[in-house]
Short mmCIF file of C-alpha atoms and ligand atoms in Angstrom, two decimals:
data_model
loop_
_atom_site.label_atom_id
_atom_site.label_comp_id
_atom_site.label_asym_id
_atom_site.label_seq_id
_atom_site.Cartn_x
_atom_site.Cartn_y
_atom_site.Cartn_z
CA MET A 1 105.42 85.08 54.06
CA GLU A 2 107.73 86.62 56.91
CA ARG A 3 104.69 88.23 58.48
CA ASN A 4 102.99 84.81 58.50
CA MET A 5 105.71 83.14 60.17
CA ARG A 6 105.99 85.96 62.67
CA PHE A 7 102.29 85.22 63.34
CA ALA A 8 102.77 81.80 63.64
CA ARG A 9 105.64 82.40 66.23
CA HIS A 10 103.55 84.95 68.18
CA LEU A 11 100.66 82.35 68.15
CA GLY A 12 103.29 79.77 69.63
CA ARG A 13 104.36 81.93 72.36
CA ARG A 14 101.30 82.98 73.59
CA ALA A 15 100.15 79.35 73.54
CA ALA A 16 103.64 78.37 75.75
CA ARG A 17 102.37 81.46 78.06
CA CYS A 18 99.06 80.49 77.87
CA ILE A 19 99.83 76.77 79.27
CA CYS A 20 102.45 78.36 81.77
CA GLY A 21 99.18 80.25 83.21
CA LEU A 22 97.31 76.91 83.23
CA THR A 23 99.82 75.13 85.03
CA LEU A 24 99.64 78.05 87.54
CA LEU A 25 96.11 77.70 87.63
CA PHE A 26 96.04 73.98 88.10
CA LEU A 27 98.70 74.17 90.83
CA GLY A 28 96.55 76.78 92.46
CA VAL A 29 93.50 74.48 92.34
CA ALA A 30 95.14 71.66 93.73
CA LEU A 31 96.87 73.37 96.54
CA ALA A 32 93.45 75.14 97.01
CA GLY A 33 91.60 71.82 97.45
CA CYS A 34 94.76 70.13 99.22
CA ALA A 35 94.78 67.57 96.76
CA PHE A 36 98.43 68.53 95.84
CA GLU A 37 100.36 65.41 94.67
CA GLY A 38 103.79 65.48 93.12
CA ALA A 39 102.97 62.98 90.39
CA ASP A 40 100.22 65.16 89.16
CA THR A 41 102.47 68.27 89.15
CA GLN A 42 104.76 66.23 87.13
CA ALA A 43 102.11 65.04 84.79
CA ALA A 44 101.20 68.88 84.20
CA THR A 45 104.74 69.55 83.76
CA THR A 46 105.33 67.01 81.01
CA GLU A 47 102.50 68.07 79.36
CA VAL A 48 103.78 71.58 79.15
CA ALA A 49 107.29 70.75 77.76
CA THR A 50 105.83 68.43 75.33
CA THR A 51 103.68 71.24 73.93
CA GLU A 52 106.55 73.92 74.26
CA ALA A 53 108.96 71.31 72.00
CA ALA A 54 106.41 71.11 69.34
CA THR A 55 106.27 74.77 69.22
CA SER A 56 109.78 75.46 68.90
CA GLU A 57 110.08 72.75 66.41
CA SER A 58 107.19 74.40 64.35
CA SER A 59 108.98 77.67 64.12
CA SER A 60 112.90 76.63 63.84
CA THR A 61 112.87 76.28 60.32
CA SER A 62 113.45 79.87 59.68
CA ALA A 63 116.90 81.51 59.77
CA ALA A 64 119.88 79.78 60.97
CA ALA A 65 121.01 80.14 64.64
CA THR A 66 123.75 82.63 65.69
CA ALA A 67 125.10 81.33 68.58
CA ALA A 68 128.66 81.02 67.96
CA GLY A 69 130.78 78.13 68.72
CA ALA A 70 133.62 78.53 71.19
CA THR A 71 135.97 76.47 72.98
CA PRO A 72 137.01 77.00 76.36
CA VAL A 73 140.26 78.55 75.65
CA GLN A 74 138.82 80.70 73.03
CA GLN A 75 136.41 81.99 75.69
CA HIS A 76 138.64 82.29 78.40
CA GLY A 77 142.21 83.09 77.01
CA ALA A 78 145.48 83.24 79.01
CA LEU A 79 144.83 82.26 83.10
CA HIS A 80 146.46 84.06 85.87
CA VAL A 81 146.59 84.00 89.43
CA ASP A 82 144.64 86.49 91.34
CA GLY A 83 144.85 86.14 95.37
CA THR A 84 143.43 82.56 95.82
CA SER A 85 141.60 82.20 92.20
CA ILE A 86 142.85 81.60 88.86
CA LYS A 87 141.41 84.10 86.45
CA ASP A 88 140.37 84.22 82.79
CA GLU A 89 141.63 86.94 80.13
CA HIS A 90 138.58 89.03 81.03
CA GLY A 91 139.44 88.95 84.83
CA ASP A 92 136.66 86.28 85.72
CA THR A 93 137.23 83.65 88.00
CA PHE A 94 138.04 80.40 85.88
CA GLN A 95 137.39 76.68 87.58
CA VAL A 96 139.70 74.02 86.14
CA LYS A 97 137.76 70.85 85.33
CA GLY A 98 139.70 68.28 83.92
CA VAL A 99 140.51 64.55 83.15
CA SER A 100 143.87 63.32 83.76
CA THR A 101 145.56 60.78 81.55
CA HIS A 102 146.95 57.83 82.96
CA GLY A 103 151.25 57.38 82.51
CA LEU A 104 151.42 58.57 78.89
CA ALA A 105 154.09 55.93 78.59
CA TRP A 106 151.67 53.16 79.28
CA PHE A 107 148.31 54.63 77.79
CA PRO A 108 149.08 56.81 74.59
CA GLN A 109 146.29 55.52 73.01
CA TYR A 110 144.04 57.98 74.87
CA ALA A 111 145.82 60.96 74.07
CA ASN A 112 144.01 61.88 70.98
CA GLU A 113 141.40 64.73 70.05
CA GLU A 114 138.51 62.59 69.68
CA ALA A 115 139.06 61.50 73.47
CA PHE A 116 139.59 64.96 74.59
CA SER A 117 136.83 66.40 73.07
CA THR A 118 134.26 63.49 74.40
CA TRP A 119 135.32 65.00 77.84
CA ARG A 120 134.83 68.74 76.66
CA ASP A 121 131.47 67.83 75.10
CA TRP A 122 130.81 66.47 78.57
CA GLY A 123 131.84 69.66 80.52
CA ALA A 124 135.50 69.47 80.84
CA ASN A 125 137.77 72.29 79.88
CA THR A 126 141.50 70.71 80.69
CA ILE A 127 143.31 67.84 80.14
CA ARG A 128 146.22 66.79 82.27
CA LEU A 129 149.04 65.08 80.53
CA ALA A 130 150.71 62.69 82.86
CA LEU A 131 154.47 61.99 82.44
CA TYR A 132 156.02 59.73 85.08
CA THR A 133 159.50 60.40 85.75
CA GLU A 134 160.85 57.22 87.74
CA GLU A 135 158.27 54.56 87.58
CA SER A 136 159.19 51.57 85.23
CA GLY A 137 159.00 53.39 81.54
CA GLY A 138 159.10 56.87 83.21
CA TYR A 139 161.01 59.71 81.52
CA CYS A 140 164.08 59.58 83.90
CA THR A 141 164.48 55.67 83.38
CA VAL A 142 164.93 55.48 79.89
CA ASP A 143 167.73 56.42 77.46
CA ASP A 144 167.70 59.19 74.93
CA ALA A 145 165.79 57.57 72.23
CA GLY A 146 163.00 56.34 75.03
CA LYS A 147 163.02 60.43 75.94
CA ALA A 148 162.65 61.45 72.36
CA ASN A 149 159.80 58.82 72.00
CA LEU A 150 158.09 60.13 75.15
CA LEU A 151 158.52 63.72 73.79
CA THR A 152 156.94 62.94 70.78
CA THR A 153 154.02 61.12 72.60
CA LEU A 154 153.81 64.38 74.63
CA GLU A 155 153.86 66.64 71.99
CA ASP A 156 151.29 64.98 69.82
CA ALA A 157 148.93 64.91 72.96
CA VAL A 158 149.35 68.77 73.83
CA ASP A 159 148.52 69.49 69.94
CA ALA A 160 145.75 67.22 70.08
CA VAL A 161 144.20 68.84 73.52
CA THR A 162 145.04 72.51 71.83
CA ARG A 163 143.00 71.45 68.56
CA ALA A 164 140.14 70.16 71.14
CA GLY A 165 140.34 74.09 72.39
CA MET A 166 141.09 73.14 75.73
CA TYR A 167 143.59 73.89 78.59
CA VAL A 168 146.86 71.15 78.91
CA ILE A 169 148.69 70.65 82.17
CA ILE A 170 152.07 69.16 81.37
CA ASP A 171 152.65 67.15 84.58
CA TRP A 172 156.15 66.13 85.53
CA HIS A 173 154.85 63.07 87.33
CA THR A 174 157.06 62.28 90.45
CA LEU A 175 155.89 59.53 92.62
CA SER A 176 158.03 57.09 93.74
CA ASP A 177 161.21 60.02 93.48
CA SER A 178 159.43 61.05 96.69
CA ASP A 179 161.36 64.07 96.71
CA PRO A 180 161.40 66.09 93.48
CA THR A 181 164.92 67.35 93.54
CA THR A 182 166.04 63.48 93.07
CA ASN A 183 165.41 64.58 89.04
CA GLU A 184 165.86 68.31 89.36
CA ASP A 185 168.49 68.60 86.55
CA ALA A 186 166.20 66.37 84.46
CA ALA A 187 162.93 68.61 85.57
CA LYS A 188 165.11 72.01 84.68
CA GLU A 189 165.95 70.34 80.71
CA PHE A 190 162.33 69.12 80.36
CA PHE A 191 160.55 72.37 81.46
CA SER A 192 163.10 74.37 79.22
CA THR A 193 162.33 72.19 76.32
CA VAL A 194 158.69 72.09 76.42
CA SER A 195 158.14 76.03 77.68
CA ALA A 196 160.23 76.86 74.65
CA ARG A 197 158.08 74.93 72.23
CA TYR A 198 155.04 76.07 73.63
CA ALA A 199 156.12 79.66 74.65
CA GLY A 200 153.36 81.19 72.37
CA GLN A 201 150.18 79.18 73.47
CA ASP A 202 147.77 80.42 76.12
CA ASN A 203 146.64 77.15 76.95
CA VAL A 204 149.65 75.48 78.35
CA ILE A 205 150.19 75.03 82.34
CA TYR A 206 153.17 73.29 83.58
CA GLU A 207 152.89 71.36 86.95
CA ILE A 208 156.45 70.99 88.00
CA CYS A 209 156.36 68.19 90.35
CA ASN A 210 153.14 65.85 91.20
CA GLU A 211 153.42 64.58 94.50
CA PRO A 212 156.45 65.17 96.89
CA ASN A 213 156.03 62.28 99.64
CA GLY A 214 157.85 60.77 102.29
CA SER A 215 159.68 63.10 104.47
CA THR A 216 160.05 65.57 102.25
CA THR A 217 159.37 68.90 103.50
CA TRP A 218 157.70 72.07 102.10
CA GLU A 219 161.07 73.89 102.06
CA GLN A 220 162.77 71.16 100.01
CA VAL A 221 159.79 71.58 97.55
CA ARG A 222 159.88 75.36 97.75
CA ALA A 223 163.41 75.32 97.08
CA TYR A 224 162.95 72.87 94.13
CA ALA A 225 160.06 75.03 92.56
CA GLU A 226 162.55 78.03 92.75
CA ALA A 227 165.42 76.09 91.22
CA VAL A 228 163.20 74.76 88.32
CA LEU A 229 160.95 77.86 87.52
CA PRO A 230 163.56 79.77 85.83
CA SER A 231 163.49 77.15 82.88
CA VAL A 232 159.92 78.01 82.25
CA ARG A 233 160.03 81.67 82.99
CA ALA A 234 162.98 82.05 80.30
CA ASN A 235 160.45 81.26 77.58
CA ALA A 236 156.81 81.42 79.16
CA PRO A 237 157.09 84.30 81.69
CA ASP A 238 153.12 84.49 82.23
CA ALA A 239 152.44 80.91 82.08
CA LEU A 240 150.45 79.36 84.89
CA VAL A 241 152.74 76.75 86.99
CA ALA A 242 151.43 74.33 89.20
CA VAL A 243 153.56 73.15 92.51
CA GLY A 244 153.15 70.04 94.38
CA THR A 245 152.92 70.13 98.05
CA PRO A 246 154.19 67.84 100.76
CA THR A 247 152.60 64.42 102.06
CA TRP A 248 151.28 63.45 98.48
CA CYS A 249 149.63 66.96 97.90
CA GLN A 250 147.61 67.31 101.46
CA ASP A 251 150.04 69.68 102.99
CA VAL A 252 148.51 72.89 101.20
CA ASP A 253 148.26 74.70 104.33
CA ALA A 254 152.20 74.52 104.70
CA VAL A 255 152.49 77.23 102.09
CA ALA A 256 151.04 80.20 102.94
CA SER A 257 153.99 81.11 105.53
CA ASP A 258 156.66 80.95 102.82
CA PRO A 259 155.19 80.85 99.33
CA VAL A 260 157.17 80.13 96.31
CA ASP A 261 158.72 83.68 95.18
CA ASP A 262 156.56 83.73 91.75
CA ALA A 263 152.95 85.59 91.07
CA ASN A 264 151.45 83.13 89.12
CA VAL A 265 152.12 79.87 90.78
CA VAL A 266 148.98 77.81 92.14
CA TYR A 267 149.70 75.06 94.77
CA THR A 268 148.05 71.45 94.38
CA LEU A 269 146.08 69.40 96.52
CA HIS A 270 144.95 65.90 96.00
CA PHE A 271 142.88 63.47 97.40
CA TYR A 272 141.03 60.06 97.02
CA ALA A 273 137.43 60.33 98.41
CA ALA A 274 137.58 56.86 100.17
CA THR A 275 140.96 57.60 101.98
CA HIS A 276 140.97 61.62 102.59
CA GLY A 277 137.93 63.15 104.14
CA GLN A 278 136.92 66.09 106.51
CA ALA A 279 140.77 66.44 107.86
CA VAL A 280 142.30 67.26 104.01
CA ARG A 281 139.15 69.22 103.61
CA ASP A 282 140.07 71.28 106.49
CA LYS A 283 143.39 71.58 105.12
CA LEU A 284 141.86 73.19 101.87
CA THR A 285 139.94 75.75 103.92
CA ALA A 286 142.87 76.77 106.11
CA ALA A 287 145.02 77.22 102.81
CA LEU A 288 142.61 79.61 101.12
CA ASP A 289 141.58 81.44 104.00
CA ALA A 290 145.34 82.08 104.50
CA GLY A 291 145.60 83.33 100.75
CA THR A 292 147.11 80.35 99.15
CA PRO A 293 145.45 79.59 95.69
CA VAL A 294 144.87 75.73 95.30
CA LEU A 295 144.48 73.46 92.33
CA VAL A 296 143.11 69.96 92.87
CA SER A 297 145.02 68.81 90.00
CA GLU A 298 144.29 65.11 90.54
CA PHE A 299 141.74 63.34 92.51
CA GLY A 300 139.96 59.69 92.33
CA ILE A 301 136.71 58.59 93.99
CA CYS A 302 137.91 55.73 95.13
CA ASP A 303 140.87 54.78 97.74
CA ALA A 304 144.49 56.40 97.48
CA SER A 305 145.79 53.14 95.89
CA GLY A 306 143.65 53.99 92.94
CA ASN A 307 141.54 51.07 93.71
CA GLY A 308 138.79 49.67 96.15
CA SER A 309 135.56 50.75 96.46
CA ILE A 310 134.01 54.02 95.50
CA ASP A 311 132.84 56.57 98.13
CA SER A 312 130.41 58.89 96.51
CA ASP A 313 129.21 60.72 99.18
CA SER A 314 133.02 61.64 100.26
CA ALA A 315 133.51 62.79 96.41
CA ASN A 316 130.12 64.97 96.33
CA ALA A 317 131.16 66.62 99.73
CA TRP A 318 134.77 67.25 98.11
CA LEU A 319 133.54 68.74 94.66
CA ASP A 320 130.45 70.66 96.77
CA LEU A 321 132.99 72.45 98.67
CA LEU A 322 135.53 72.82 95.58
CA ASP A 323 132.78 74.09 93.55
CA GLU A 324 131.50 76.62 96.32
CA ARG A 325 135.08 78.12 96.73
CA GLY A 326 135.87 78.09 93.16
CA VAL A 327 138.76 75.81 93.12
CA GLY A 328 139.29 73.67 89.91
CA TYR A 329 139.68 70.04 89.86
CA VAL A 330 141.21 67.00 87.62
CA CYS A 331 140.00 63.74 87.90
CA TRP A 332 142.49 60.43 87.78
CA ASN A 333 142.64 58.47 85.06
CA LEU A 334 141.46 58.26 81.56
CA SER A 335 142.28 54.64 80.72
CA ASN A 336 140.45 51.26 80.73
CA LYS A 337 142.94 49.82 83.42
CA ASP A 338 141.37 47.51 85.46
CA GLU A 339 141.22 49.48 88.61
CA ALA A 340 138.82 51.53 90.54
CA SER A 341 140.06 54.91 89.55
CA ALA A 342 139.84 54.54 85.60
CA LEU A 343 137.13 56.54 84.31
CA LEU A 344 136.70 53.66 81.38
CA LYS A 345 135.52 49.98 82.13
CA SER A 346 138.13 47.83 81.49
CA THR A 347 136.40 45.75 78.75
CA CYS A 348 135.81 49.31 76.61
CA ALA A 349 138.05 48.79 73.79
CA ALA A 350 137.43 52.44 72.30
CA THR A 351 139.77 55.22 72.73
CA GLY A 352 137.22 58.18 72.16
CA GLY A 353 133.75 59.12 71.21
CA TRP A 354 132.30 56.71 74.49
CA GLY A 355 128.79 56.39 75.17
CA ASP A 356 127.37 56.04 78.93
CA ASP A 357 128.05 52.11 78.84
CA ASP A 358 131.71 52.55 78.54
CA LEU A 359 132.30 54.34 81.54
CA SER A 360 133.66 52.83 84.93
CA ALA A 361 131.25 53.69 88.11
CA GLU A 362 133.63 56.71 88.60
CA GLY A 363 133.58 57.85 85.14
CA THR A 364 129.66 58.11 85.13
CA TRP A 365 129.76 60.04 88.30
CA TYR A 366 132.09 62.39 87.14
CA LYS A 367 130.15 62.77 83.87
CA ALA A 368 127.21 63.35 85.58
CA ARG A 369 129.11 65.74 88.02
CA LEU A 370 130.12 67.77 85.30
CA GLY A 371 126.47 68.07 84.14
CA GLY A 372 126.73 68.02 80.44
CA ALA A 373 129.18 70.95 79.81
CA GLY A 374 130.25 72.50 83.44
CA ASP A 375 132.63 75.23 81.59
CA ALA A 376 129.75 76.97 80.56
CA SER A 377 131.50 78.03 77.32
CA THR A 378 131.35 75.11 75.54
CA ALA A 379 128.76 76.67 72.83
CA VAL A 380 128.12 74.31 70.22
CA ALA A 381 125.01 76.20 68.12
CA SER A 382 125.21 76.15 64.74
CA GLY A 383 122.72 75.81 61.89
CA GLY A 384 119.66 76.38 64.01
CA SER A 385 119.22 73.40 65.59
CA GLY A 386 122.22 73.27 68.17
CA THR A 387 122.27 73.20 71.82
CA VAL A 388 124.18 76.04 73.86
CA VAL A 389 125.21 73.81 76.92
CA ALA A 390 125.97 75.23 80.33
CA GLY A 391 127.97 74.81 83.44
CA SER A 392 126.53 73.12 86.45
CA ALA A 393 126.67 74.80 89.70
CA SER A 394 125.92 73.53 93.13
CA SER A 395 123.70 75.44 95.31
CA GLY A 396 125.38 74.13 98.39
CA ASN A 397 122.53 71.68 99.68
CA ASP A 398 123.16 68.54 97.95
CA SER A 399 121.51 69.94 94.59
CA THR A 400 123.78 70.19 91.28
CA VAL A 401 121.79 72.53 88.69
CA VAL A 402 122.21 72.09 84.91
CA ALA A 403 121.04 74.63 82.16
CA THR A 404 120.84 73.95 78.69
CA LEU A 405 120.10 76.67 76.29
CA THR A 406 118.63 75.70 72.92
CA PRO A 407 118.53 78.24 70.08
CA GLY A 408 114.92 78.59 68.20
CA SER A 409 114.14 80.74 65.24
CA THR A 410 115.86 84.10 64.59
CA TRP A 411 114.28 86.78 62.31
CA GLU A 412 114.11 90.72 61.61
CA ALA A 413 111.91 93.12 62.29
CA ASP A 414 112.08 96.71 62.75
CA GLY A 415 115.55 96.85 61.93
CA LYS A 416 116.58 94.67 64.86
CA GLN A 417 117.44 90.89 64.84
CA TYR A 418 115.59 88.94 67.13
CA ALA A 419 116.09 85.25 68.40
CA GLN A 420 114.11 82.91 70.45
CA TYR A 421 115.66 80.60 73.05
CA SER A 422 113.97 77.87 75.37
CA LEU A 423 115.78 76.62 78.52
CA THR A 424 116.08 73.22 79.95
CA VAL A 425 116.79 73.29 83.67
CA ALA A 426 117.66 69.95 85.62
CA ASN A 427 118.75 69.16 89.04
CA ASN A 428 121.47 66.37 88.86
CA GLY A 429 121.99 66.11 92.73
CA ARG A 430 120.48 64.78 95.48
CA GLY A 431 118.73 67.07 97.28
CA ASP A 432 115.98 69.93 96.15
CA ALA A 433 117.42 72.96 94.41
CA THR A 434 116.01 76.40 95.07
CA GLY A 435 117.19 79.67 94.74
CA TRP A 436 119.00 79.22 91.51
CA GLY A 437 119.08 81.73 88.02
CA ILE A 438 120.40 81.79 85.02
CA ALA A 439 122.75 84.02 83.48
CA VAL A 440 123.26 84.25 79.54
CA THR A 441 125.88 86.45 78.40
CA PHE A 442 126.00 87.56 74.69
CA GLN A 443 128.54 88.99 72.44
CA ASP A 444 126.52 92.13 71.87
CA ALA A 445 124.41 94.12 73.80
CA VAL A 446 120.90 92.89 73.76
CA GLU A 447 117.08 93.58 75.03
CA VAL A 448 114.69 91.25 76.34
CA SER A 449 111.49 91.51 73.90
CA ASP A 450 109.73 88.62 75.70
CA GLY A 451 109.97 85.85 78.11
CA TRP A 452 108.27 83.25 79.89
CA CYS A 453 107.86 81.19 83.26
CA ALA A 454 110.55 83.37 84.24
CA ASP A 455 111.60 87.17 84.97
CA CYS A 456 114.18 88.07 82.51
CA SER A 457 116.00 91.24 82.71
CA VAL A 458 118.96 92.74 80.91
CA ASP A 459 122.29 94.49 82.00
CA GLY A 460 124.28 95.39 78.59
CA SER A 461 124.96 92.31 77.18
CA THR A 462 123.92 89.93 80.16
CA LEU A 463 120.51 88.62 80.61
CA THR A 464 119.25 87.25 84.00
CA VAL A 465 116.81 84.78 84.08
CA LYS A 466 114.74 84.25 87.38
CA PRO A 467 112.56 81.60 87.63
CA ALA A 468 108.81 82.13 88.39
CA SER A 469 107.80 80.26 91.64
CA TYR A 470 106.21 77.58 90.14
CA VAL A 471 109.33 76.13 88.46
CA ALA A 472 111.93 77.51 91.16
CA THR A 473 112.15 74.36 93.06
CA LEU A 474 113.53 71.30 91.30
CA THR A 475 113.51 67.92 93.28
CA ALA A 476 116.26 65.64 93.10
CA GLY A 477 116.26 64.26 89.30
CA ALA A 478 113.57 66.52 88.11
CA SER A 479 113.75 69.36 85.33
CA THR A 480 111.94 71.97 83.42
CA SER A 481 111.72 72.98 80.15
CA GLN A 482 109.24 75.57 80.48
CA ILE A 483 111.45 78.63 80.68
CA GLY A 484 112.07 80.55 77.38
CA PHE A 485 112.98 84.40 76.18
CA ILE A 486 113.09 86.32 72.78
CA VAL A 487 116.10 88.82 72.97
CA CYS A 488 116.90 91.14 70.41
CA GLY A 489 119.64 93.77 69.25
CA ASP A 490 121.26 95.48 66.56
CA GLN A 491 123.40 92.28 65.78
CA ALA A 492 122.05 88.83 65.52
CA PRO A 493 122.21 87.84 68.85
CA ALA A 494 124.90 85.20 69.67
CA VAL A 495 125.48 83.71 73.06
CA SER A 496 128.97 83.58 74.43
CA SER A 497 128.27 81.65 77.88
CA VAL A 498 125.32 80.17 80.09
CA THR A 499 126.15 79.92 83.80
CA VAL A 500 124.04 78.75 86.51
CA THR A 501 124.02 81.29 89.36
CA ASP A 502 122.85 81.49 92.82
CA ALA A 503 120.09 83.93 92.72
C1 LIG B 601 148.52 54.88 90.26
C2 LIG B 601 147.74 54.27 88.92
C3 LIG B 601 148.21 52.62 89.00
C4 LIG B 601 149.91 52.69 88.59
C5 LIG B 601 150.40 53.61 90.00
C6 LIG B 601 151.73 53.27 89.73
O1 LIG B 601 146.33 54.55 89.27
O2 LIG B 601 147.62 52.01 87.83
O3 LIG B 601 150.10 51.27 88.57
O4 LIG B 601 149.84 54.66 90.15
O5 LIG B 601 152.46 53.82 90.99
C7 LIG B 601 148.57 59.09 92.93
C8 LIG B 601 149.30 59.28 91.93
C9 LIG B 601 149.00 58.46 90.95
C10 LIG B 601 148.67 57.21 91.41
C11 LIG B 601 147.21 57.23 91.75
C12 LIG B 601 146.77 56.12 92.74
O6 LIG B 601 149.61 60.53 91.54
O7 LIG B 601 150.24 58.24 89.98
O8 LIG B 601 148.14 56.54 90.29
N1 LIG B 601 147.62 57.99 93.29
O9 LIG B 601 147.33 55.28 93.18
N2 LIG B 601 148.63 59.72 94.27
C13 LIG B 601 147.37 59.44 94.85
C14 LIG B 601 146.86 58.06 94.47
#
């Protein structure tokens, strides 16, 4: 029986390879005859994809898939600053990709696990919880009972993010209190309370002030940071702390000459794409080049009022730069408020589990930009039919490549455990994607047993997939499902991450 199934799988793989060969032949003939037409190629590609899908379906009834589910926090553990990067517990660069709530006092209904895990499944790894300080209803404007209520809302929200396996930024959202020292005593008390509560958690990041503005200088902000940090450090000596910068978090370039005296601090830059363009991007580049670690803990793609029209060209230019430099970002705001920076349509009443129709223009853009599961770590496969989804990576020329790895059948032969996978690679960007590759990391060492439509090689537990030339160029909006491979090992192969790389 097992022998027969293996034979059937073998035939299926041969068929797939054969069809790839035919595609190559077809392209060769078409090119030789100078009759090369994009539409024809597309038809051939579609035919292959359909045949492959049928192949993997027919062979997927065997043993359960082995790719283990793992959340972003399970994958990456505690974060720390290293040079200008945020690194995970393995020493690998970690790019925050997040969503910020609106003010918790006003939109607490979105601070729930279903809401957060919906964005996690779309590629976010971080949720920022905005606790306004001075705006009406803000933490510093209410009495003790009001403060206790807000703390309960915040704690419930942190617990929901934690259950979703994501990082959480506790944001002391100063704004109309332009100089954060205005509420410095309250900040000390607040951070002392929350850091004591989350001292044992790896996933909590403290943002000790949102946006210093008005005439507030970097010297004032630094002094504030050094006054408030001990309240965090007493309980959470190694937690990541984010510190705002002057001019609504545009002056990150002011930090380098006089940084905060603490090794685990990132400095925040905020932008609203329709207002802030190249001049602010230049400040980011200057700050990074001067050695300042930066986190974009808030951005929108409309204007700085949080409303007005959307500038997706500017927004793409921003995220291309951030992706290129490995700088993390968090999108404002998770609500259905009738403003352009809300991620949900104002007509949407659902508080989680949204579909595409529920998203505003910004929400639609951000979901696409996250590309399905941008963290590369939201492995969700189980039971043989799941999909392991991978990160998106910009190759820098307006393309955004997104890979989806789907586990197929698994079997045992000659004392080794085998697993078959198929890859779908899509270009969600605006320009051609070339020069991409895929890295698949397994939990244990594996060997390549077979690969098709790609050159597959392995080093330890990392498989490198280089697409064959005839699938290597993806025009805007195009995708290929032709690539697949089989690996084997002493243990049942289990995927820990899938990453799109620049080949
Ligand atoms: C805006 C909200 C808006 C709210 C206002 C309160 O989108 O609904 O009424 O705050 O003042 C920021 C701030 C952020 C702003 C956002 C848009 O951090 O609180 O949210 N923005 O104006 N900095 C630049 C823009």
